Coordinates of C-alpha atoms and ligand atoms in Angstrom, one line a residue:
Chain A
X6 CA -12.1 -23.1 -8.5
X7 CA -15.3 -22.5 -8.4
X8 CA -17.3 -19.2 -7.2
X9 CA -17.9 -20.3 -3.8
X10 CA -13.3 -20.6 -3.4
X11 CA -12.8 -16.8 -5.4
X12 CA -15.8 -14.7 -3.9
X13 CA -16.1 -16.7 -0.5
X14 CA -18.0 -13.2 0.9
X15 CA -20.6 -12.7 -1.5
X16 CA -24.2 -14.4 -1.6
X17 CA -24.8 -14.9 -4.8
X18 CA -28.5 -15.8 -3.6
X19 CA -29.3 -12.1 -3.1
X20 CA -26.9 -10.8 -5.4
X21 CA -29.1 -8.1 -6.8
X22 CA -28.2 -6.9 -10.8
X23 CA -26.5 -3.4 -9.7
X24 CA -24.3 -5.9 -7.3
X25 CA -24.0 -8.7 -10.0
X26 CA -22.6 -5.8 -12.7
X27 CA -20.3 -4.4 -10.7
X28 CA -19.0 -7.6 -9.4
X29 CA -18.3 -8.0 -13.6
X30 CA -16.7 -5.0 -13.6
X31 CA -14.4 -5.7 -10.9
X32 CA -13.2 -9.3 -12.3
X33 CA -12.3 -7.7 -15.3
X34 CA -10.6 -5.2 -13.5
X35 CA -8.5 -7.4 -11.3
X36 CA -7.6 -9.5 -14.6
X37 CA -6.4 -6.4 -16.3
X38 CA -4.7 -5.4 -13.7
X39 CA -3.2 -9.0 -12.8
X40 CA -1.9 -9.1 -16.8
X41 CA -0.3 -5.7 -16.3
X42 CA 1.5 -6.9 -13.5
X43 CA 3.2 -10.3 -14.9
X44 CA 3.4 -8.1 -18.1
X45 CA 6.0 -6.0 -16.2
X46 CA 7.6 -9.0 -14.1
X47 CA 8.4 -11.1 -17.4
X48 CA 9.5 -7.6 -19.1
X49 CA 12.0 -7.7 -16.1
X50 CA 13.4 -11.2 -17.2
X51 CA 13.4 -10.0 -20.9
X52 CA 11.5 -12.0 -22.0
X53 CA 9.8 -10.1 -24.6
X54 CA 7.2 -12.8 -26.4
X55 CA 5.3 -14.0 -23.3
X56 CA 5.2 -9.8 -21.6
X57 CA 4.2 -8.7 -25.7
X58 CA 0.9 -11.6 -25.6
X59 CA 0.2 -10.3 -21.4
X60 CA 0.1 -6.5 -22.2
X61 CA -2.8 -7.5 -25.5
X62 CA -4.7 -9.2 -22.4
X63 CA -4.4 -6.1 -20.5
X64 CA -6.0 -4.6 -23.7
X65 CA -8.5 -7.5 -24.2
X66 CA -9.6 -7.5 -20.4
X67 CA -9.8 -3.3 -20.4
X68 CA -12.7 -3.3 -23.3
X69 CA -14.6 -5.9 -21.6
X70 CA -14.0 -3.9 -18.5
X71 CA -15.2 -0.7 -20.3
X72 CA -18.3 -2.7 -22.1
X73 CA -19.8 -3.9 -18.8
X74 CA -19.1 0.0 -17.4
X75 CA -21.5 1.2 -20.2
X76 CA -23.9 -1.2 -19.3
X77 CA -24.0 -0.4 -15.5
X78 CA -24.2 3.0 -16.4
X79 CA -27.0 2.9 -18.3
X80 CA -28.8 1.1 -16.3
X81 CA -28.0 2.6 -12.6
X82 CA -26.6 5.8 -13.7
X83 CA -23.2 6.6 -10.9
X84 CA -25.5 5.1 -8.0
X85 CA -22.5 4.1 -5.5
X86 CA -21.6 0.4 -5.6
X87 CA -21.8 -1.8 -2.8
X88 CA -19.5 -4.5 -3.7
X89 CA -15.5 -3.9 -3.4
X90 CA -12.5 -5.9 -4.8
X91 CA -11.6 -7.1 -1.7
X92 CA -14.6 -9.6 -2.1
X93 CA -12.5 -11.3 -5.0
X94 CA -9.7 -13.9 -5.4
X95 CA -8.2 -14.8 -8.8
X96 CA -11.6 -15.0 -10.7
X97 CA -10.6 -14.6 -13.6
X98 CA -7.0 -13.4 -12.7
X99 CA -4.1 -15.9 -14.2
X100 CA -2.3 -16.8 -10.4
X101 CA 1.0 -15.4 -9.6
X102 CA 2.1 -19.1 -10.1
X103 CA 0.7 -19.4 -13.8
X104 CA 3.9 -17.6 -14.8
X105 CA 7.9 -18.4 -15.2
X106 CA 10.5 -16.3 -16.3
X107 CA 11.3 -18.2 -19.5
X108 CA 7.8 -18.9 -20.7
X109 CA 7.2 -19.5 -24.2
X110 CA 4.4 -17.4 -26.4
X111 CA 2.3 -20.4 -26.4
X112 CA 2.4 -21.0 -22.0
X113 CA 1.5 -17.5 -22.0
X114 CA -1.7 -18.1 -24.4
X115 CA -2.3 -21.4 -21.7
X116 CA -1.9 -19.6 -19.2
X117 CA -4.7 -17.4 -20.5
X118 CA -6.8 -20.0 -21.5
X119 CA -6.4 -21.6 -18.3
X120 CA -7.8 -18.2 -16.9
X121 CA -10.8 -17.6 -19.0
X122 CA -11.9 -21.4 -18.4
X123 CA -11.8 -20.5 -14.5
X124 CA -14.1 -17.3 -15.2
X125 CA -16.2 -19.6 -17.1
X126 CA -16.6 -22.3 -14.0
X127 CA -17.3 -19.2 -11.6
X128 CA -20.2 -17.7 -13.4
X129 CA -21.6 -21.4 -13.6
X130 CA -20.8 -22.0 -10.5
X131 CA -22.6 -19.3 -9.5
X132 CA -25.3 -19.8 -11.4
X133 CA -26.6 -22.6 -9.9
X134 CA -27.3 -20.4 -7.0
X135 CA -29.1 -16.7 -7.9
X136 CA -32.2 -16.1 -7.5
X137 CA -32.7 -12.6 -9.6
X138 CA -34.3 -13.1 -13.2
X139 CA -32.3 -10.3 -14.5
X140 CA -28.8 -11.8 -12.9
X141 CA -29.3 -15.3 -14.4
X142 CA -29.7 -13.7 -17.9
X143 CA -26.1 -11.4 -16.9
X144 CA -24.4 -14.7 -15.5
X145 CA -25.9 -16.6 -18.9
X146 CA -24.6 -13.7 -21.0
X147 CA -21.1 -13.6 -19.3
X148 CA -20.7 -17.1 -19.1
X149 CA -21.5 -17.8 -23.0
X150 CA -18.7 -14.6 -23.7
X151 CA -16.6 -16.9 -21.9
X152 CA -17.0 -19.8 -23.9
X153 CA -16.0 -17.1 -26.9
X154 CA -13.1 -16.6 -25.3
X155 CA -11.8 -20.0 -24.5
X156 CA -12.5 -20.6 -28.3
X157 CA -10.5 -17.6 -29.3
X158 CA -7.5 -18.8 -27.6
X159 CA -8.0 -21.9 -28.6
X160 CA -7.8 -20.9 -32.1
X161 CA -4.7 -18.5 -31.5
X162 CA -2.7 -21.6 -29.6
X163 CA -3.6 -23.8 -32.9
X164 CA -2.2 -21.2 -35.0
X165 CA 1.1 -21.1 -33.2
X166 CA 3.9 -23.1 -34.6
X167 CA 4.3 -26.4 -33.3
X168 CA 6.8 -26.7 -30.8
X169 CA 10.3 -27.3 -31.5
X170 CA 12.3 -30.5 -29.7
X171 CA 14.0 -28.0 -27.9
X172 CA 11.9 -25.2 -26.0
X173 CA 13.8 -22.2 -24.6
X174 CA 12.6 -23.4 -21.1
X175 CA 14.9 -26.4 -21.8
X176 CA 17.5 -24.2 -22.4
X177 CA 17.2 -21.2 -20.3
X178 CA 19.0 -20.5 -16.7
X179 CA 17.6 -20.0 -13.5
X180 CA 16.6 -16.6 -13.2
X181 CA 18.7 -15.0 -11.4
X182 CA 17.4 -14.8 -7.4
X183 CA 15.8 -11.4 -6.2
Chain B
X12 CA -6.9 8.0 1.2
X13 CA -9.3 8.4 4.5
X14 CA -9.0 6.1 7.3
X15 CA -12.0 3.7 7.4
X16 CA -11.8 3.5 3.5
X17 CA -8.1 1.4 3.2
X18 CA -7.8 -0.6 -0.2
X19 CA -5.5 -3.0 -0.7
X20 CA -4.1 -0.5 -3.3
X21 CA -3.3 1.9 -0.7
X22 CA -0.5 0.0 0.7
X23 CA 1.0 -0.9 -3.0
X24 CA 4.2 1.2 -3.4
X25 CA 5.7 2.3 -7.0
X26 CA 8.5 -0.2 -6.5
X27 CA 7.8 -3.0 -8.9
X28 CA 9.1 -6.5 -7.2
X29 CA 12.0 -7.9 -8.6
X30 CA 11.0 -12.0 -6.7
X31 CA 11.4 -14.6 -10.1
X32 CA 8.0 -14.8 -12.1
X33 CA 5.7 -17.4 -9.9
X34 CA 7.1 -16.9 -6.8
X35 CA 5.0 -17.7 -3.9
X36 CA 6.0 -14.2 -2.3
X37 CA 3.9 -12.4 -5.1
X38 CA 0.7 -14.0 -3.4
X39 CA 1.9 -13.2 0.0
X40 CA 2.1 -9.4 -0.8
X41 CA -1.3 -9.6 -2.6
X42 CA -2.8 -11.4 0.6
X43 CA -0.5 -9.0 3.0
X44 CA -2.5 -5.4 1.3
X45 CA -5.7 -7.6 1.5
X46 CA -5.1 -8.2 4.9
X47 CA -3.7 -4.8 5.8
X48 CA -6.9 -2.9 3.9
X49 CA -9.3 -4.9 6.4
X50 CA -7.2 -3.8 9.6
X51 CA -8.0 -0.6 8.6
X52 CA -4.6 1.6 10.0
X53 CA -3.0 4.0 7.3
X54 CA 0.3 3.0 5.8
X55 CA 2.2 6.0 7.8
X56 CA 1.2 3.8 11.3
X57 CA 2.7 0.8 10.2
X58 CA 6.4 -0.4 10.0
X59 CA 7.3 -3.3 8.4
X60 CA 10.9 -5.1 9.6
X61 CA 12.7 -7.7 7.8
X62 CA 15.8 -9.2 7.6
X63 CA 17.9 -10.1 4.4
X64 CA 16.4 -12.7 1.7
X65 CA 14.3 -12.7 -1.1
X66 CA 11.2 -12.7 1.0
X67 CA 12.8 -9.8 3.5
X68 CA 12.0 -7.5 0.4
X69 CA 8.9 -7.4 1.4
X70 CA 9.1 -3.9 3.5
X71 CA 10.2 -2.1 0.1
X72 CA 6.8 -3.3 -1.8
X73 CA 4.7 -1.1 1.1
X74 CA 4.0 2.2 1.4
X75 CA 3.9 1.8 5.0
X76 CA 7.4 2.8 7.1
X77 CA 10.1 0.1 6.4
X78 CA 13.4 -1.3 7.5
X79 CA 15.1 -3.9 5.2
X80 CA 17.2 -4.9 8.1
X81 CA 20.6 -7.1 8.5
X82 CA 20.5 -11.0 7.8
X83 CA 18.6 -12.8 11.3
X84 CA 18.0 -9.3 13.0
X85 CA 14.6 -8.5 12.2
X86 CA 12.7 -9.6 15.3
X87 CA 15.6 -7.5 17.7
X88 CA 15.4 -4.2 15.6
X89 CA 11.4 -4.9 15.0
X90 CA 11.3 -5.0 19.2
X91 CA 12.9 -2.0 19.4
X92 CA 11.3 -0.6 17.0
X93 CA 7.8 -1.2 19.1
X94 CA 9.4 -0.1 22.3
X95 CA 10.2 3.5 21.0
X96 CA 7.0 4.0 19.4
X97 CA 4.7 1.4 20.8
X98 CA 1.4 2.9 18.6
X99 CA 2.9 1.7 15.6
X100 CA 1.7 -1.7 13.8
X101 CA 4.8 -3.5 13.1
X102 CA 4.9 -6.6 11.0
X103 CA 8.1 -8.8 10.7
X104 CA 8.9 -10.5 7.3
X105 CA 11.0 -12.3 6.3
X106 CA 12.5 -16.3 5.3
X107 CA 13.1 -19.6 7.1
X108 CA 16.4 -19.3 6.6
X109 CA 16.4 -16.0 7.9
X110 CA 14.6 -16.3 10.9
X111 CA 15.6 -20.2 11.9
X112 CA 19.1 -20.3 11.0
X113 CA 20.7 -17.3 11.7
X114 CA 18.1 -15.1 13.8
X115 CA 16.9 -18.5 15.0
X116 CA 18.0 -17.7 18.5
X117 CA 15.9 -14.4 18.3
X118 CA 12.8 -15.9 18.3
X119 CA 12.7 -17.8 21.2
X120 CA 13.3 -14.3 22.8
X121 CA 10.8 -12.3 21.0
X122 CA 8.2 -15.0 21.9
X123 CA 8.9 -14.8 25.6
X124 CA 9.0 -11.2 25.4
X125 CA 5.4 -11.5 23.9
X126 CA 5.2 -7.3 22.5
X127 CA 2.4 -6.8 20.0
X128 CA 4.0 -7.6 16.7
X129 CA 3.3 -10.1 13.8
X130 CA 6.1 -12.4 12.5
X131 CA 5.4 -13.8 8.8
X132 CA 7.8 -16.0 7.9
X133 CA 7.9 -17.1 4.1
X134 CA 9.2 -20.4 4.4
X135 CA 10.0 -22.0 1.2
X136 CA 12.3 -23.9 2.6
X137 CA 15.9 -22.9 0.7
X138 CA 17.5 -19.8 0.8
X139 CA 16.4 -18.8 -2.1
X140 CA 18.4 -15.2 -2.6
X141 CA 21.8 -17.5 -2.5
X142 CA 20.5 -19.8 -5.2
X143 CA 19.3 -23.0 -3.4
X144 CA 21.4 -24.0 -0.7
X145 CA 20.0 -25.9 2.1
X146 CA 17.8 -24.2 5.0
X147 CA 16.8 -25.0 8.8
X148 CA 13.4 -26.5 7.1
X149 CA 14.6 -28.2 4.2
X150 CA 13.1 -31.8 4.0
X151 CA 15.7 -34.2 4.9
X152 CA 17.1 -35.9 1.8
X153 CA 17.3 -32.7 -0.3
X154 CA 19.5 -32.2 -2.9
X155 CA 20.8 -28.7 -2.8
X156 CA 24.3 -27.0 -3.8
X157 CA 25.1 -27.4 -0.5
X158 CA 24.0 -30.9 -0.4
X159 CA 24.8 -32.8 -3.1
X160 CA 24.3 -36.2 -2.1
X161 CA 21.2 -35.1 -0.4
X162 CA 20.7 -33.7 3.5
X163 CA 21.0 -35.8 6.4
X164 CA 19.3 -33.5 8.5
X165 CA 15.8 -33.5 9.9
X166 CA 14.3 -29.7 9.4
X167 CA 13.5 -27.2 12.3
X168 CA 9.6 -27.3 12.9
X169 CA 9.0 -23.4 12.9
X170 CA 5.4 -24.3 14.5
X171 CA 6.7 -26.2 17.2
X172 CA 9.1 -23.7 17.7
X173 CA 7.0 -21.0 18.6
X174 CA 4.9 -23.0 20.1
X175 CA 6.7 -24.7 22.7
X176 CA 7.8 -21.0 23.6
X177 CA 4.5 -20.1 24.4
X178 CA 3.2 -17.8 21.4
X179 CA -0.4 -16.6 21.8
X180 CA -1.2 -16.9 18.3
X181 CA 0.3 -19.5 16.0
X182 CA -0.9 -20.6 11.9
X183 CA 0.1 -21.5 9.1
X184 CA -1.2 -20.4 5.4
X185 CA 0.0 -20.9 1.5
X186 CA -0.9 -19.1 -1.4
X187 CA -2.7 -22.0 -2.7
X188 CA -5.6 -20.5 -0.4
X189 CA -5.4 -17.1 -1.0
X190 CA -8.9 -16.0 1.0
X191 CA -7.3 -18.0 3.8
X192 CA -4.0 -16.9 4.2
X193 CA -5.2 -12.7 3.6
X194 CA -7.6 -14.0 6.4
X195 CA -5.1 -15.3 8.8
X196 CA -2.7 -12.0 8.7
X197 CA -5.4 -10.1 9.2
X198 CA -6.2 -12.5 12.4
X199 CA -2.9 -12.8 13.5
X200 CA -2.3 -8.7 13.1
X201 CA -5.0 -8.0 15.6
X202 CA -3.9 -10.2 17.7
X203 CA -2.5 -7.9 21.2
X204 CA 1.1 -10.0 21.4
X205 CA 3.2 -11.7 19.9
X206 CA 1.7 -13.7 16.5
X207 CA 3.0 -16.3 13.4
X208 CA 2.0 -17.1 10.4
X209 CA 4.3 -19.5 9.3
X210 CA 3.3 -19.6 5.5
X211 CA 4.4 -21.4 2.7
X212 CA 5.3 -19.8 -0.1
X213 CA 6.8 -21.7 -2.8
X214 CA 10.3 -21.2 -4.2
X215 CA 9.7 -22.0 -8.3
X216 CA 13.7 -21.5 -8.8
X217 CA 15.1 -23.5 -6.6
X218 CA 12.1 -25.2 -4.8
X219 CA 11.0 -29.2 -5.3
X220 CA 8.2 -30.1 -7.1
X221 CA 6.2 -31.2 -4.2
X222 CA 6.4 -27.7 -2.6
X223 CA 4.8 -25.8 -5.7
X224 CA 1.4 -24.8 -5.3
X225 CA -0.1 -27.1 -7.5
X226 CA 0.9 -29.5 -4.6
X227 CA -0.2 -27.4 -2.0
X228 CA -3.8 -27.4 -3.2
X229 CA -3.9 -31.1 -4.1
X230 CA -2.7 -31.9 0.4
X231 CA -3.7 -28.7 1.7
X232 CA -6.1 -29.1 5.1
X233 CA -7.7 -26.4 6.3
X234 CA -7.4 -27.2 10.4
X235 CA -11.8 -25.3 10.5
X236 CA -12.4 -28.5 8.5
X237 CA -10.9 -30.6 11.1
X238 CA -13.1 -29.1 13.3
X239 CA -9.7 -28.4 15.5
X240 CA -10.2 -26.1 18.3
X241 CA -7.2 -23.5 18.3
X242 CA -8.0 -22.7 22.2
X243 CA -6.3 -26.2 22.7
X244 CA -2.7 -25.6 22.9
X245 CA -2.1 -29.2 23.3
X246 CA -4.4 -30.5 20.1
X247 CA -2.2 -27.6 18.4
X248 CA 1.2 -29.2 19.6
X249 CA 0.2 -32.6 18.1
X250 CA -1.2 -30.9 15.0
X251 CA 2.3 -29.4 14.7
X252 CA 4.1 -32.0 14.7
X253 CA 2.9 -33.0 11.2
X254 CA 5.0 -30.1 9.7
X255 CA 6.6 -31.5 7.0
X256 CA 4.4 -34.8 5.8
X257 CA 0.8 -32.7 6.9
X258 CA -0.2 -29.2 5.0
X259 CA -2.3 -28.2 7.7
X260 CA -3.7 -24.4 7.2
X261 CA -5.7 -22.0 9.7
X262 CA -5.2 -21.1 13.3
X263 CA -3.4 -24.1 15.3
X264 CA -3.1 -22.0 18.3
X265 CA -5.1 -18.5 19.9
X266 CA -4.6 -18.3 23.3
X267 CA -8.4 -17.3 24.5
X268 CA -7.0 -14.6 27.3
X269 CA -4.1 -13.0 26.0
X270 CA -1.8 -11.7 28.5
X271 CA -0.8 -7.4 28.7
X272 CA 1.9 -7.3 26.4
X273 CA 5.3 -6.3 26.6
X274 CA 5.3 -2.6 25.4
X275 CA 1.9 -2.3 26.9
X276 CA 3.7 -3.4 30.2
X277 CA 6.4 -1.5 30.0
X278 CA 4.1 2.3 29.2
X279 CA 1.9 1.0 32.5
X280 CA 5.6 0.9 34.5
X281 CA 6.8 4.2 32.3
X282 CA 3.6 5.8 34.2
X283 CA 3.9 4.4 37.6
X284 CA 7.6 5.6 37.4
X285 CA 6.8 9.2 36.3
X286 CA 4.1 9.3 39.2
X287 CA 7.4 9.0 41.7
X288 CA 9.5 11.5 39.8
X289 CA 10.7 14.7 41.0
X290 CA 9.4 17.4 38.3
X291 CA 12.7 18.4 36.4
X292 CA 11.7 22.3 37.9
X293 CA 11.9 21.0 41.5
X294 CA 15.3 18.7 41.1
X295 CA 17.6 21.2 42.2
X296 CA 15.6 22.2 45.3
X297 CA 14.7 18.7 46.0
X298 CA 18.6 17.4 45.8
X299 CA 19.3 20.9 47.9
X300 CA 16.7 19.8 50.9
X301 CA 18.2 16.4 50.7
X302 CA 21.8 17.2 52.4
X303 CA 23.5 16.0 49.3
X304 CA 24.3 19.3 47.6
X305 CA 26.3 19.9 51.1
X306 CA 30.4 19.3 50.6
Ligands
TPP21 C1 25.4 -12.1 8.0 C2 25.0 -12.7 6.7 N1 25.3 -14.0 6.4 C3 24.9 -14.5 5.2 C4 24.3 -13.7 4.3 C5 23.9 -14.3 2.9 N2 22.5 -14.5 2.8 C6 21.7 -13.6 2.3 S1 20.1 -14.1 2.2 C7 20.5 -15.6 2.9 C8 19.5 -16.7 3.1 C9 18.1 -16.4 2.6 O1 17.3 -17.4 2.8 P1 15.9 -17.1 3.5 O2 16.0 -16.4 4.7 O3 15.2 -18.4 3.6 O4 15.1 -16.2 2.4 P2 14.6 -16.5 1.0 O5 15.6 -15.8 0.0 O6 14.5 -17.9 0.8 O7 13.3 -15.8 0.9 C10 21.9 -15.7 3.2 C11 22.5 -16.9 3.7 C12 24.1 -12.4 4.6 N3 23.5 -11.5 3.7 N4 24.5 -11.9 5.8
SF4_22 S1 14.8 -17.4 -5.9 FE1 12.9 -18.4 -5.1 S2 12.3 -17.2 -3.3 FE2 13.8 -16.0 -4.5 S3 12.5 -14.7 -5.9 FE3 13.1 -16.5 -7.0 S4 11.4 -18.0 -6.7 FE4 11.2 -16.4 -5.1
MG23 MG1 13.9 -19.4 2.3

């Protein structure tokens, strides 16, 4: 995925800073809000581990959210924004489809992974095509907090105990149809 | 909420779906409040209709009006519906089994009939609710409860279907292309008459592998790439036929001069009548100067 498949609307050529911040904002938004949602829908299966490592995303995704708020603000004050989160697909969302209902700790943290390595190919992506000084250096910035990220779950997955021969996915029933 | 200012947030209810983890139907809704935002009409002018299936849950997940209807009937109670209150949006939902096994006959009906509504059907092609068994679009060869040695029939073609009735407005999306398919309600939604999406939305309990999404995005062709032209009804009958080896996406049929549909029809003849009625005041006098009140 690149940015041209999750923000098909916007043209990142005249993508101005104000635009490019709030464009931030609202990917971190809709990834918080994405990780609440499987949070609750694996919380419905019971299964505790995988909806326990989702809700510390939706904590994880929230400061980043709030860290690039304080930034606009600074910057633009509470000028209205012009760009909506309708322009977004699954930037830096984990896809409905990333998730099962017996999902072990460490497909949740690949899952997550998975997610941050997407963000990272959209603001290269994207890169490739502003023009603005000051959004290069923004896209630059976000892109290398990405990076951090990928290597922070990377770390977390190597600290996870090594799969058993038997995962509960290989022993675990169908959930039950809704 | 003013009208004009519709996010996809607007038409999220409190009720938190229940669908398995993965399931393709989350995407659909996400798409569906996209879709709905962009059309731009309030949640209290819009029913949604569906029958009985995973998929038929749909209407609960809205704030708009909704009808979680009986197995196969959502397209009958969904045209009734529209009759008695022809300003409302309504949007049918529900599964293949749903609406090509036993409402199958329905939707020839509906298509002739042509009112303004939209039919989504979220073909995964099982009936997922009951745990698996076989459905009108399962592939043949499948392996299913009810099919243990694998099906030895061909599937229904739910394009062709509609199609060869004569829909104005026939396409096809997955969640694997999730700009696309919000995109294609929203197309199909302002279409004036009768409109399908047929979109496939994976089962991850009881689906094959080959239906998942990761297989939809690996075969998925988008019919604007193809450089198809959707007034063609006969290019879109050929296109169609692919259903089931082809993952073709996007519009296969608009018909360029949609007809007056049904309910509008129907309020034009509700007028002409009312123009040749006797005003309720005037019914006695008028029966009276008739002769027929005489014994
Ligand atoms: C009259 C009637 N017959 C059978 C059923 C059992 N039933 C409930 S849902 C369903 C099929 C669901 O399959 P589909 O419409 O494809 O929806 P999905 O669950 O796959 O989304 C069946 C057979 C019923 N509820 N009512
Ligand atoms: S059984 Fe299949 S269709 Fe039903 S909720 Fe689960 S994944 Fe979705
Ligand atoms: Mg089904």
């Amino acid at each position: 995925m690149t940015h041209a498949d999750s923000a098909p609307g916007i043209d990142f050529e005249a993508l101005t800073l104000k635009d490019a911040l709030d464009l931030a904002v609202l990917i971190e938004e809709e990834a918080r809000d994405r990780y609440e949602e499987l949070a609750a829908q694996l919380l419905l299966h019971h299964n505790r581990d995988a909806a326990r490592f989702f809700t510390r995303m939706v904590r994880v995704e929230e400061l980043h959210r709030a860290a690039l708020v304080e930034k606009r603000e600074k910057l633009f004050g509470r000028q209205k924004p012009a760009v909506g989160r309708e322009l977004l697909f699954e930037v830096e969302a984990p896809e409905y489809d990333a998730v099962r209902a017996d999902m072990t700790e460490r497909q949740a943290l690949s899952t997550a992974l998975q997610s941050e390595r997407k963000a990272y190919r959209f603001f290269s992506s994207a890169l490739e095509h502003v023009q603005h000084r000051d959004v290069k250096t923004l896209f630059t910035e976000l892109c290398a907090e990405e990076l951090e990220h990928i290597r922070l779950v990377q770390g977390e997955l190597a600290r996870l105990p090594e799969p058993g021969p038997l995962e509960a996915t290989d022993v675990s029933d169908d959930p039950a149809p809704q | 909420m003013g009208c004009g200012s519709l996010e996809a947030s607007d038409f999220k209810s409190d009720l938190k779906p229940i669908w398995c983890p993965g399931c393709g139907d989350f995407g659909v809704l996400q798409a569906l409040y996209r879709a709905l935002a962009a059309v731009g009409r309030p949640p209290h002018e819009i029913a949604f209709i569906s029958g009985i299936g995973c998929s038929s849950r749909i209407p609960g997940y809205t704030t708009a009006y909704g009808f979680n209807t009986v197995h196969g009937r959502a397209l009958p109670i969904a045209q009734g519906v529209k009759l008695a209150n022809p300003d409302l949006l309504v949007v049918v939902a529900g599964g293949d089994g749903d609406g090509f096994s036993i409402g199958g006959g329905h939707v020839a009906h509906a298509v002739r009939r042509n009112l303004d509504l939209t039919y989504l059907v979220m073909d995964n092609q099982v009936y997922g609710l009951t745990k698996g068994q076989l459905s009108p679009t399962s592939l043949k060869g499948l392996e299913t409860v009810t099919s243990p040695l694998g099906s030895l029939e061909d599937p229904i073609n739910p394009l062709l279907y509609v199609l060869a009735y004569g829909a104005g407005f026939v396409a096809q999306a997955t969640p694997a292309d999730m700009p696309g398919m919000a995109a294609l309600i929203e197309e199909a939604i302002r279409y004036p008459g009768f409109s399908f999406v047929n979109i496939q939305s994976p089962c991850v309990t009881f689906g094959e592998e080959e239906q998942q999404l990761r297989a939809h995005k690996a075969k998925l062709k988008p019919l604007a790439k193809l450089h198809h032209d959707p007034s063609n009804p006969l290019a879109a009958l050929d296109l169609a036929r692919a259903y089931g080896r082809e993952l073709y996406t996007g519009v296969f049929y608009r018909n360029p001069a949609p007809p007056q549909p049904y309910d509008a029809l129907v309020r034009l003849r509700q007028a002409e009548q009312s123009k040749l009625a006797t005003p309720r005041a005037q019914l006695l006098d008028t029966w009276l100067a008739d002769g027929r009140g005489k014994r």
